[in-house]
Short mmCIF file of C-alpha atoms and ligand atoms in Angstrom, two decimals:
data_model
loop_
_atom_site.label_atom_id
_atom_site.label_comp_id
_atom_site.label_asym_id
_atom_site.label_seq_id
_atom_site.Cartn_x
_atom_site.Cartn_y
_atom_site.Cartn_z
CA MET E 1 54.49 -12.65 -20.15
CA ASP E 2 56.00 -13.22 -16.70
CA ALA E 3 57.37 -10.86 -14.05
CA ASN E 4 60.83 -11.67 -12.78
CA ILE E 5 61.01 -10.56 -9.17
CA GLN E 6 64.60 -10.09 -8.13
CA VAL E 7 65.04 -10.38 -4.37
CA MET E 8 68.09 -9.73 -2.25
CA ALA E 9 68.91 -12.21 0.49
CA GLU E 10 70.42 -11.48 3.89
CA ASP E 11 73.95 -12.02 2.58
CA HIS E 12 73.25 -9.44 -0.22
CA SER E 13 73.24 -12.09 -2.94
CA TYR E 14 70.41 -11.88 -5.47
CA ALA E 15 67.93 -14.48 -6.57
CA THR E 16 65.28 -14.20 -9.26
CA ILE E 17 61.78 -15.56 -8.82
CA VAL E 18 59.59 -15.82 -11.90
CA LEU E 19 55.90 -15.16 -11.31
CA PRO E 20 53.08 -15.00 -13.84
CA ILE E 21 51.24 -11.68 -13.98
CA ASP E 22 47.98 -12.32 -12.19
CA ASN E 23 46.25 -11.55 -8.91
CA ASN E 24 47.64 -14.51 -6.99
CA ASN E 25 51.17 -13.23 -6.54
CA LYS E 26 50.64 -12.01 -2.98
CA ASP E 27 49.68 -15.53 -1.88
CA ARG E 28 52.60 -17.00 -3.79
CA TRP E 29 54.99 -14.59 -2.14
CA HIS E 30 53.72 -15.41 1.33
CA ARG E 31 54.36 -19.09 0.64
CA ILE E 32 57.93 -18.26 -0.50
CA GLU E 33 58.46 -16.22 2.67
CA GLU E 34 57.34 -19.15 4.79
CA ILE E 35 59.82 -21.43 3.04
CA VAL E 36 62.76 -19.06 3.61
CA ASP E 37 61.55 -18.10 7.09
CA GLY E 38 61.04 -14.45 6.11
CA ARG E 39 64.72 -13.87 5.43
CA ALA E 40 64.63 -13.20 1.69
CA TYR E 41 62.73 -9.98 1.59
CA TYR E 42 65.15 -7.07 1.85
CA ASP E 43 65.06 -5.53 -1.60
CA TRP E 44 63.28 -6.25 -4.83
CA ASP E 45 62.98 -5.23 -8.47
CA VAL E 46 60.69 -6.38 -11.25
CA PHE E 47 61.78 -7.33 -14.76
CA TYR E 48 59.35 -8.39 -17.47
CA LYS E 49 60.19 -11.17 -19.87
CA TYR E 50 58.70 -10.59 -23.32
CA THR E 51 58.50 -12.75 -26.37
CA ASP E 52 60.07 -11.57 -29.65
CA GLU E 53 56.55 -11.19 -31.02
CA GLU E 54 55.52 -8.90 -28.15
CA PHE E 55 58.58 -6.70 -28.75
CA ALA E 56 57.94 -6.64 -32.51
CA LYS E 57 54.36 -5.45 -32.02
CA ALA E 58 55.19 -2.76 -29.44
CA ARG E 59 55.02 0.92 -30.41
CA LEU E 60 56.18 2.47 -27.15
CA PHE E 61 58.79 1.39 -24.60
CA ARG E 62 59.61 2.41 -21.08
CA VAL E 63 63.30 3.34 -20.80
CA ARG E 64 65.10 2.10 -17.69
CA ILE E 65 68.48 3.73 -17.02
CA ASN E 66 70.51 1.15 -15.14
CA LYS E 67 73.58 2.94 -13.92
CA THR E 68 73.36 5.54 -11.16
CA VAL E 69 76.34 7.74 -10.37
CA GLU E 70 77.39 10.20 -7.71
CA PRO E 71 77.73 13.06 -7.10
CA CYS E 72 74.52 14.73 -8.27
CA GLY E 73 74.03 18.34 -9.33
CA GLU E 74 72.77 19.56 -5.96
CA GLU E 75 75.97 18.43 -4.25
CA CYS E 76 78.17 20.33 -6.72
CA GLY E 77 76.50 23.73 -6.92
CA THR E 78 73.87 23.30 -9.65
CA VAL E 79 71.15 25.92 -9.18
CA TYR E 80 67.47 24.92 -8.96
CA ASP E 81 64.29 26.94 -8.68
CA ASP E 82 62.36 25.21 -5.92
CA ARG E 83 59.57 27.80 -6.12
CA GLN E 84 58.21 25.87 -9.11
CA ALA E 85 58.25 22.56 -7.26
CA CYS E 86 55.08 21.21 -5.68
CA PRO E 87 54.94 22.53 -2.08
CA ILE E 88 53.54 19.21 -0.86
CA CYS E 89 55.64 16.51 -2.54
CA GLY E 90 58.58 18.43 -4.05
CA SER E 91 57.97 17.24 -7.61
CA GLY E 92 58.89 19.44 -10.54
CA ARG E 93 61.71 21.67 -9.35
CA VAL E 94 63.36 23.42 -12.28
CA GLN E 95 67.09 23.36 -12.97
CA LYS E 96 68.43 26.83 -13.64
CA GLY E 97 71.58 26.96 -15.74
CA PRO E 98 73.98 24.12 -16.56
CA LEU E 99 74.41 20.92 -14.61
CA ILE E 100 77.51 21.36 -12.43
CA LEU E 101 79.40 18.24 -11.37
CA SER E 102 82.76 17.72 -9.68
CA LYS E 103 83.44 14.66 -11.87
CA VAL E 104 81.81 12.39 -14.45
CA SER E 105 84.63 9.88 -14.61
CA THR E 106 82.46 7.16 -13.06
CA LEU E 107 80.52 6.66 -16.29
CA GLY E 108 82.81 3.77 -17.30
CA LYS E 109 81.80 1.96 -20.48
CA VAL E 110 78.14 2.99 -20.50
CA ASP E 111 76.79 5.74 -22.76
CA VAL E 112 73.88 6.66 -20.50
CA CYS E 113 73.53 6.98 -16.73
CA LYS E 114 71.78 9.18 -14.22
CA THR E 115 72.70 10.85 -10.97
CA ILE E 116 70.91 10.07 -7.71
CA GLY E 117 69.19 13.44 -8.24
CA GLY E 118 67.67 12.14 -11.50
CA GLU E 119 69.85 14.09 -13.96
CA ILE E 120 70.58 12.06 -17.11
CA ILE E 121 74.15 12.06 -18.40
CA VAL E 122 74.99 10.79 -21.89
CA SER E 123 78.18 10.39 -23.88
CA LYS E 124 79.05 12.51 -26.91
CA ARG E 125 78.72 9.29 -28.91
CA PHE E 126 75.09 9.00 -27.83
CA GLN E 127 74.41 12.62 -28.85
CA GLU E 128 76.02 12.05 -32.26
CA LEU E 129 73.96 8.89 -32.86
CA VAL E 130 70.72 10.72 -32.02
CA GLY E 131 71.65 13.25 -34.73
CA LYS E 132 72.67 10.55 -37.21
CA TYR E 133 69.34 8.74 -36.78
CA SER E 134 67.33 12.02 -36.76
CA LEU E 135 65.64 11.11 -33.49
CA ARG E 136 63.30 13.73 -32.05
CA GLY E 137 62.43 15.27 -28.71
CA MET E 138 65.83 15.46 -27.02
CA LEU E 139 67.83 18.42 -25.75
CA PHE E 140 71.54 18.13 -24.99
CA LEU E 141 72.88 20.61 -22.45
CA PRO E 142 76.47 21.25 -21.37
CA ILE E 143 77.82 19.82 -18.12
CA LEU E 144 80.30 21.97 -16.24
CA VAL E 145 83.07 19.95 -14.60
CA LYS E 146 85.23 22.14 -12.37
CA GLY E 147 83.94 25.16 -14.28
CA ILE E 148 84.79 23.81 -17.76
CA PRO E 149 82.21 22.37 -20.21
CA SER E 150 82.82 18.63 -20.54
CA GLN E 151 83.96 17.53 -24.00
CA LEU E 152 82.87 13.94 -23.35
CA PHE E 153 79.46 14.14 -21.67
CA MET E 154 76.19 16.08 -21.99
CA GLN E 155 73.03 16.33 -19.93
CA LEU E 156 70.01 14.85 -21.72
CA THR E 157 66.50 16.19 -21.22
CA ALA E 158 63.25 15.27 -22.95
CA LYS E 159 61.22 18.15 -24.40
CA ASP E 160 57.79 16.53 -24.53
CA SER E 161 55.71 14.88 -21.85
CA VAL E 162 53.05 12.18 -21.94
CA ASP E 163 50.43 11.31 -19.33
CA ILE E 164 50.41 8.15 -17.23
CA SER E 165 47.07 6.36 -17.43
CA HIS E 166 45.25 5.20 -14.30
CA GLU E 167 45.79 1.52 -15.22
CA THR E 168 49.39 1.89 -14.04
CA ARG E 169 49.97 0.52 -10.54
CA PHE E 170 52.19 2.25 -7.97
CA GLY E 171 53.04 1.52 -4.35
CA ILE E 172 55.74 0.97 -1.78
CA ASP E 173 55.89 -2.79 -2.12
CA TYR E 174 55.28 -5.08 -5.09
CA PHE E 175 52.81 -7.15 -3.08
CA ASP E 176 50.85 -4.26 -1.57
CA SER E 177 47.28 -3.95 -2.78
CA VAL E 178 46.97 -0.34 -1.56
CA ASN E 179 49.11 2.56 -2.78
CA ILE E 180 50.02 4.02 0.62
CA PRO E 181 49.95 7.83 0.20
CA TYR E 182 52.40 8.85 2.96
CA ASN E 183 54.42 7.73 5.95
CA ASP E 184 54.30 9.77 9.15
CA GLU E 185 57.50 10.70 10.95
CA ARG E 186 58.92 7.52 12.45
CA LYS E 187 61.97 6.20 14.24
CA ILE E 188 63.97 3.37 12.71
CA ASN E 189 66.92 1.44 14.05
CA ILE E 190 69.98 1.17 11.78
CA CYS E 191 72.90 -0.83 13.20
CA GLY E 192 71.92 0.05 16.76
CA HIS E 193 71.38 3.75 16.06
CA GLU E 194 67.89 5.21 16.32
CA ILE E 195 67.20 7.56 13.42
CA THR E 196 64.14 9.77 13.00
CA MET E 197 62.70 9.64 9.49
CA PRO E 198 60.64 12.74 8.58
CA LYS E 199 57.15 12.44 7.12
CA GLU E 200 57.29 11.40 3.46
CA ILE E 201 54.69 11.94 0.73
CA TYR E 202 54.25 9.17 -1.87
CA VAL E 203 50.94 10.10 -3.49
CA CYS E 204 50.32 13.81 -3.83
CA PRO E 205 46.83 15.33 -3.65
CA ASN E 206 48.00 17.68 -6.43
CA GLN E 207 48.14 14.56 -8.64
CA ASP E 208 51.74 15.15 -9.73
CA LEU E 209 53.33 12.34 -7.67
CA MET E 210 51.86 8.89 -8.33
CA GLY E 211 53.69 6.67 -5.84
CA LEU E 212 57.03 5.56 -4.43
CA ASN E 213 57.60 2.77 -6.95
CA LEU E 214 56.19 1.69 -10.28
CA LEU E 215 54.72 -1.77 -9.69
CA SER E 216 53.22 -2.63 -13.08
CA GLU E 217 54.01 -2.02 -16.70
CA LEU E 218 53.61 1.62 -17.70
CA TYR E 219 50.35 2.70 -19.34
CA ILE E 220 50.30 5.96 -21.33
CA THR E 221 47.16 7.77 -22.52
CA GLU E 222 46.73 7.64 -26.27
CA GLU E 223 45.70 11.29 -26.38
CA SER E 224 48.99 12.51 -24.88
CA TYR E 225 51.01 10.05 -27.00
CA GLN E 226 49.45 11.37 -30.20
CA SER E 227 49.79 15.04 -29.30
CA HIS E 228 53.58 15.08 -29.76
CA SER E 229 56.14 13.88 -32.29
CA PHE E 230 58.97 12.47 -30.21
CA ASP E 231 61.33 9.56 -29.97
CA LEU E 232 62.04 10.13 -26.28
CA ALA E 233 59.60 11.75 -23.84
CA ARG E 234 59.15 12.01 -20.09
CA THR E 235 55.96 11.52 -18.17
CA ALA E 236 54.19 14.60 -16.84
CA GLN E 237 53.67 12.75 -13.54
CA TYR E 238 56.40 11.76 -11.13
CA VAL E 239 57.47 8.68 -9.17
CA GLY E 240 59.63 8.46 -6.05
CA VAL E 241 60.03 10.62 -2.98
CA LYS E 242 61.70 13.78 -1.72
CA ARG E 243 64.31 12.40 0.66
CA GLY E 244 67.72 14.01 1.16
CA LEU E 245 69.23 14.42 -2.31
CA LEU E 246 66.51 12.27 -3.90
CA ARG E 247 63.65 13.97 -5.72
CA PRO E 248 60.57 12.52 -7.45
CA GLU E 249 61.49 11.74 -11.06
CA PRO E 250 59.51 11.41 -14.27
CA LEU E 251 59.54 8.09 -16.12
CA TYR E 252 60.81 7.98 -19.69
CA VAL E 253 59.30 6.41 -22.80
CA CYS E 254 60.68 5.98 -26.30
CA THR E 255 59.58 4.94 -29.74
CA LYS E 256 60.65 1.88 -31.66
CA ALA E 257 63.09 4.03 -33.67
CA PHE E 258 64.90 5.00 -30.45
CA TYR E 259 64.82 1.41 -29.17
CA GLU E 260 66.23 0.04 -32.43
CA MET E 261 68.99 2.67 -32.53
CA VAL E 262 70.09 1.68 -29.01
CA LYS E 263 70.10 -2.02 -29.90
CA HIS E 264 71.77 -1.59 -33.30
CA GLU E 265 74.51 0.70 -31.99
CA LYS E 266 74.99 -1.37 -28.81
CA ILE E 267 74.47 1.63 -26.55
CA LEU E 268 75.04 0.57 -22.96
CA GLY E 269 73.19 1.74 -19.88
CA MET E 270 69.53 1.26 -20.80
CA ASP E 271 66.95 -1.51 -20.63
CA PHE E 272 63.46 -1.48 -22.08
CA GLU E 273 60.00 -2.61 -21.08
CA ILE E 274 56.94 -2.40 -23.26
CA ALA E 275 54.76 0.62 -22.43
CA LYS E 276 51.05 0.27 -23.22
CA ILE E 277 49.12 2.98 -25.05
CA VAL E 278 45.53 3.06 -23.81
CA LYS E 279 42.37 4.85 -24.85
CA PRO E 280 40.11 6.32 -22.17
CA LYS E 281 37.30 3.93 -21.31
CA THR E 282 33.80 4.91 -22.43
CA TYR E 283 30.70 3.68 -20.66
CA CYS E 284 27.27 3.34 -22.32
CA LEU E 285 24.29 3.91 -20.05
CA SER E 286 21.05 2.49 -21.36
ZN1 ZN F 301 52.79 17.28 -5.42
#
């Protein structure tokens, strides 16, 4: 299995660099940077390339929702209970009442997308297919558009949660070896304007926020996986940052039944990575 690192160049075009998964990638990247004189590294994403056999053997998948839309619920009057959010990192605020949006017309041809606030929007077709395939663990909630429940779209939430195992790697940058826990207030220059960025928390001492970005495949504890019967679940831990309208978000995992339904019905808007189910390590002292 290889990692495809997608990088954005100065002219905003994208290039994909394929790197094997091992501990030498930092050195490889530094050599690439030297070749392009440090100009390639403005944005990045990681995609894993699996064999058919690896997919066939997998029991659990990480769900990646590709399309992000605006506006989000907070901009349109959706009510949240921030008292239940972590006072340090802002993870875990609770939505009270229906998701309120001014429009959902930007969904286009996809059946699944999410807002920049992390709310998942699905088409009625998606909801009907979940019922047809008897998939478990999902709640569909109404979306109010200009005060009227949408007939075309629903908000999707996952009822059950699973735990992220410590094998999973998080950080700011794919090539960082340390998961930097926070950034102090700092001034940055954007197009000649000096902007003050407030302090940001990336790793919370309350252990609910794991990091700014997921850098590895996702590892889930076997105990939490076995304690629920679901086809879609969220992680109990969060990833991301509280910044403006952004909030830390859970990651999502699904079973093979969910994955096969999406592929068979050609549902658009999601990609999948293999998620690993791991047992806790035991150590024998003699
Ligand atoms: Zn926290």
